[in-house]
Amino acid sequence: MSEPTRYSAPPIELPLDLEREPDPVHGCAGCAELAAVRGRARIVGDWTTVSDCNVYLRRHPEGH
C-alpha cells in the first residue's frame, strides 16, 4: 500500500462575494423580464442563469 499524498500548505480560502444583486429599474419591461428570469432560475438552482441575469441587469441601465 502506498502512503496518501500530504500537502504542506493549507487550502486556499476564496473570498465570499457579498455584492448586492442589481435591482430592476421601475417601469422598464426589459429589467422586469430579466428579474423574472433570474427569480425562476434561482428557484430551480440554475446559478449560471442567475449570474448572467445579474450581469445583464448591471449593463442594462446604460440603455435607459
mmCIF file of the C-alpha atoms, coordinates in Angstrom:
data_MODEL
# 
_entry.id   MODEL 
# 
loop_
_atom_site.group_PDB 
_atom_site.id 
_atom_site.type_symbol 
_atom_site.label_atom_id 
_atom_site.label_alt_id 
_atom_site.label_comp_id 
_atom_site.label_asym_id 
_atom_site.label_entity_id 
_atom_site.label_seq_id 
_atom_site.pdbx_PDB_ins_code 
_atom_site.Cartn_x 
_atom_site.Cartn_y 
_atom_site.Cartn_z 
_atom_site.occupancy 
_atom_site.B_iso_or_equiv 
_atom_site.pdbx_formal_charge 
_atom_site.auth_seq_id 
_atom_site.auth_comp_id 
_atom_site.auth_asym_id 
_atom_site.auth_atom_id 
_atom_site.pdbx_PDB_model_num 
ATOM 1  C CA . MET A 1 1  ? 0.000   0.000  0.000   1.00 0.00 ? 1  MET A CA 1 
ATOM 2  C CA . SER A 1 2  ? 1.193   3.497  -0.726  1.00 0.00 ? 2  SER A CA 1 
ATOM 3  C CA . GLU A 1 3  ? 1.082   6.446  1.625   1.00 0.00 ? 3  GLU A CA 1 
ATOM 4  C CA . PRO A 1 4  ? -1.573  9.112  0.965   1.00 0.00 ? 4  PRO A CA 1 
ATOM 5  C CA . THR A 1 5  ? -0.382  12.402 -0.511  1.00 0.00 ? 5  THR A CA 1 
ATOM 6  C CA . ARG A 1 6  ? 0.332   15.015 2.127   1.00 0.00 ? 6  ARG A CA 1 
ATOM 7  C CA . TYR A 1 7  ? 0.332   18.736 1.443   1.00 0.00 ? 7  TYR A CA 1 
ATOM 8  C CA . SER A 1 8  ? 2.485   21.166 3.393   1.00 0.00 ? 8  SER A CA 1 
ATOM 9  C CA . ALA A 1 9  ? 0.368   24.253 2.621   1.00 0.00 ? 9  ALA A CA 1 
ATOM 10 C CA . PRO A 1 10 ? -3.143  24.848 3.982   1.00 0.00 ? 10 PRO A CA 1 
ATOM 11 C CA . PRO A 1 11 ? -6.030  25.006 1.488   1.00 0.00 ? 11 PRO A CA 1 
ATOM 12 C CA . ILE A 1 12 ? -6.684  28.297 -0.275  1.00 0.00 ? 12 ILE A CA 1 
ATOM 13 C CA . GLU A 1 13 ? -9.708  30.199 1.001   1.00 0.00 ? 13 GLU A CA 1 
ATOM 14 C CA . LEU A 1 14 ? -11.546 32.144 -1.690  1.00 0.00 ? 14 LEU A CA 1 
ATOM 15 C CA . PRO A 1 15 ? -13.313 35.368 -0.706  1.00 0.00 ? 15 PRO A CA 1 
ATOM 16 C CA . LEU A 1 16 ? -17.069 35.298 -0.348  1.00 0.00 ? 16 LEU A CA 1 
ATOM 17 C CA . ASP A 1 17 ? -18.712 37.660 -2.832  1.00 0.00 ? 17 ASP A CA 1 
ATOM 18 C CA . LEU A 1 18 ? -21.301 39.643 -0.881  1.00 0.00 ? 18 LEU A CA 1 
ATOM 19 C CA . GLU A 1 19 ? -22.058 42.183 -3.612  1.00 0.00 ? 19 GLU A CA 1 
ATOM 20 C CA . ARG A 1 20 ? -25.720 43.073 -3.719  1.00 0.00 ? 20 ARG A CA 1 
ATOM 21 C CA . GLU A 1 21 ? -27.704 41.958 -6.734  1.00 0.00 ? 21 GLU A CA 1 
ATOM 22 C CA . PRO A 1 22 ? -28.778 44.763 -9.063  1.00 0.00 ? 22 PRO A CA 1 
ATOM 23 C CA . ASP A 1 23 ? -32.368 45.969 -8.752  1.00 0.00 ? 23 ASP A CA 1 
ATOM 24 C CA . PRO A 1 24 ? -34.548 46.296 -11.854 1.00 0.00 ? 24 PRO A CA 1 
ATOM 25 C CA . VAL A 1 25 ? -35.387 49.852 -12.928 1.00 0.00 ? 25 VAL A CA 1 
ATOM 26 C CA . HIS A 1 26 ? -39.005 50.664 -12.087 1.00 0.00 ? 26 HIS A CA 1 
ATOM 27 C CA . GLY A 1 27 ? -41.196 50.804 -15.197 1.00 0.00 ? 27 GLY A CA 1 
ATOM 28 C CA . CYS A 1 28 ? -38.692 49.112 -17.531 1.00 0.00 ? 28 CYS A CA 1 
ATOM 29 C CA . ALA A 1 29 ? -40.076 45.995 -19.213 1.00 0.00 ? 29 ALA A CA 1 
ATOM 30 C CA . GLY A 1 30 ? -36.574 44.688 -20.027 1.00 0.00 ? 30 GLY A CA 1 
ATOM 31 C CA . CYS A 1 31 ? -35.455 44.944 -16.409 1.00 0.00 ? 31 CYS A CA 1 
ATOM 32 C CA . ALA A 1 32 ? -38.667 43.318 -15.207 1.00 0.00 ? 32 ALA A CA 1 
ATOM 33 C CA . GLU A 1 33 ? -38.187 40.366 -17.572 1.00 0.00 ? 33 GLU A CA 1 
ATOM 34 C CA . LEU A 1 34 ? -34.564 39.876 -16.513 1.00 0.00 ? 34 LEU A CA 1 
ATOM 35 C CA . ALA A 1 35 ? -35.598 39.952 -12.852 1.00 0.00 ? 35 ALA A CA 1 
ATOM 36 C CA . ALA A 1 36 ? -38.353 37.391 -13.558 1.00 0.00 ? 36 ALA A CA 1 
ATOM 37 C CA . VAL A 1 37 ? -35.950 35.051 -15.378 1.00 0.00 ? 37 VAL A CA 1 
ATOM 38 C CA . ARG A 1 38 ? -33.456 35.448 -12.518 1.00 0.00 ? 38 ARG A CA 1 
ATOM 39 C CA . GLY A 1 39 ? -36.152 34.549 -9.985  1.00 0.00 ? 39 GLY A CA 1 
ATOM 40 C CA . ARG A 1 40 ? -37.215 31.424 -11.881 1.00 0.00 ? 40 ARG A CA 1 
ATOM 41 C CA . ALA A 1 41 ? -33.592 30.351 -12.323 1.00 0.00 ? 41 ALA A CA 1 
ATOM 42 C CA . ARG A 1 42 ? -32.921 30.767 -8.602  1.00 0.00 ? 42 ARG A CA 1 
ATOM 43 C CA . ILE A 1 43 ? -35.909 28.537 -7.740  1.00 0.00 ? 43 ILE A CA 1 
ATOM 44 C CA . VAL A 1 44 ? -34.536 25.652 -9.822  1.00 0.00 ? 44 VAL A CA 1 
ATOM 45 C CA . GLY A 1 45 ? -30.921 26.214 -8.731  1.00 0.00 ? 45 GLY A CA 1 
ATOM 46 C CA . ASP A 1 46 ? -29.654 27.446 -12.110 1.00 0.00 ? 46 ASP A CA 1 
ATOM 47 C CA . TRP A 1 47 ? -26.934 29.704 -10.678 1.00 0.00 ? 47 TRP A CA 1 
ATOM 48 C CA . THR A 1 48 ? -25.329 30.322 -14.091 1.00 0.00 ? 48 THR A CA 1 
ATOM 49 C CA . THR A 1 49 ? -28.506 31.974 -15.345 1.00 0.00 ? 49 THR A CA 1 
ATOM 50 C CA . VAL A 1 50 ? -28.864 33.926 -12.089 1.00 0.00 ? 50 VAL A CA 1 
ATOM 51 C CA . SER A 1 51 ? -25.338 35.256 -12.578 1.00 0.00 ? 51 SER A CA 1 
ATOM 52 C CA . ASP A 1 52 ? -25.964 36.038 -16.267 1.00 0.00 ? 52 ASP A CA 1 
ATOM 53 C CA . CYS A 1 53 ? -29.134 37.975 -15.422 1.00 0.00 ? 53 CYS A CA 1 
ATOM 54 C CA . ASN A 1 54 ? -27.221 39.983 -12.819 1.00 0.00 ? 54 ASN A CA 1 
ATOM 55 C CA . VAL A 1 55 ? -24.615 40.908 -15.452 1.00 0.00 ? 55 VAL A CA 1 
ATOM 56 C CA . TYR A 1 56 ? -27.319 41.910 -17.949 1.00 0.00 ? 56 TYR A CA 1 
ATOM 57 C CA . LEU A 1 57 ? -29.156 43.968 -15.314 1.00 0.00 ? 57 LEU A CA 1 
ATOM 58 C CA . ARG A 1 58 ? -25.929 45.788 -14.402 1.00 0.00 ? 58 ARG A CA 1 
ATOM 59 C CA . ARG A 1 59 ? -25.270 46.594 -18.067 1.00 0.00 ? 59 ARG A CA 1 
ATOM 60 C CA . HIS A 1 60 ? -28.879 47.321 -18.992 1.00 0.00 ? 60 HIS A CA 1 
ATOM 61 C CA . PRO A 1 61 ? -29.174 50.741 -17.306 1.00 0.00 ? 61 PRO A CA 1 
ATOM 62 C CA . GLU A 1 62 ? -26.734 52.097 -19.901 1.00 0.00 ? 62 GLU A CA 1 
ATOM 63 C CA . GLY A 1 63 ? -29.667 51.960 -22.303 1.00 0.00 ? 63 GLY A CA 1 
ATOM 64 C CA . HIS A 1 64 ? -32.054 53.911 -20.054 1.00 0.00 ? 64 HIS A CA 1 
# 
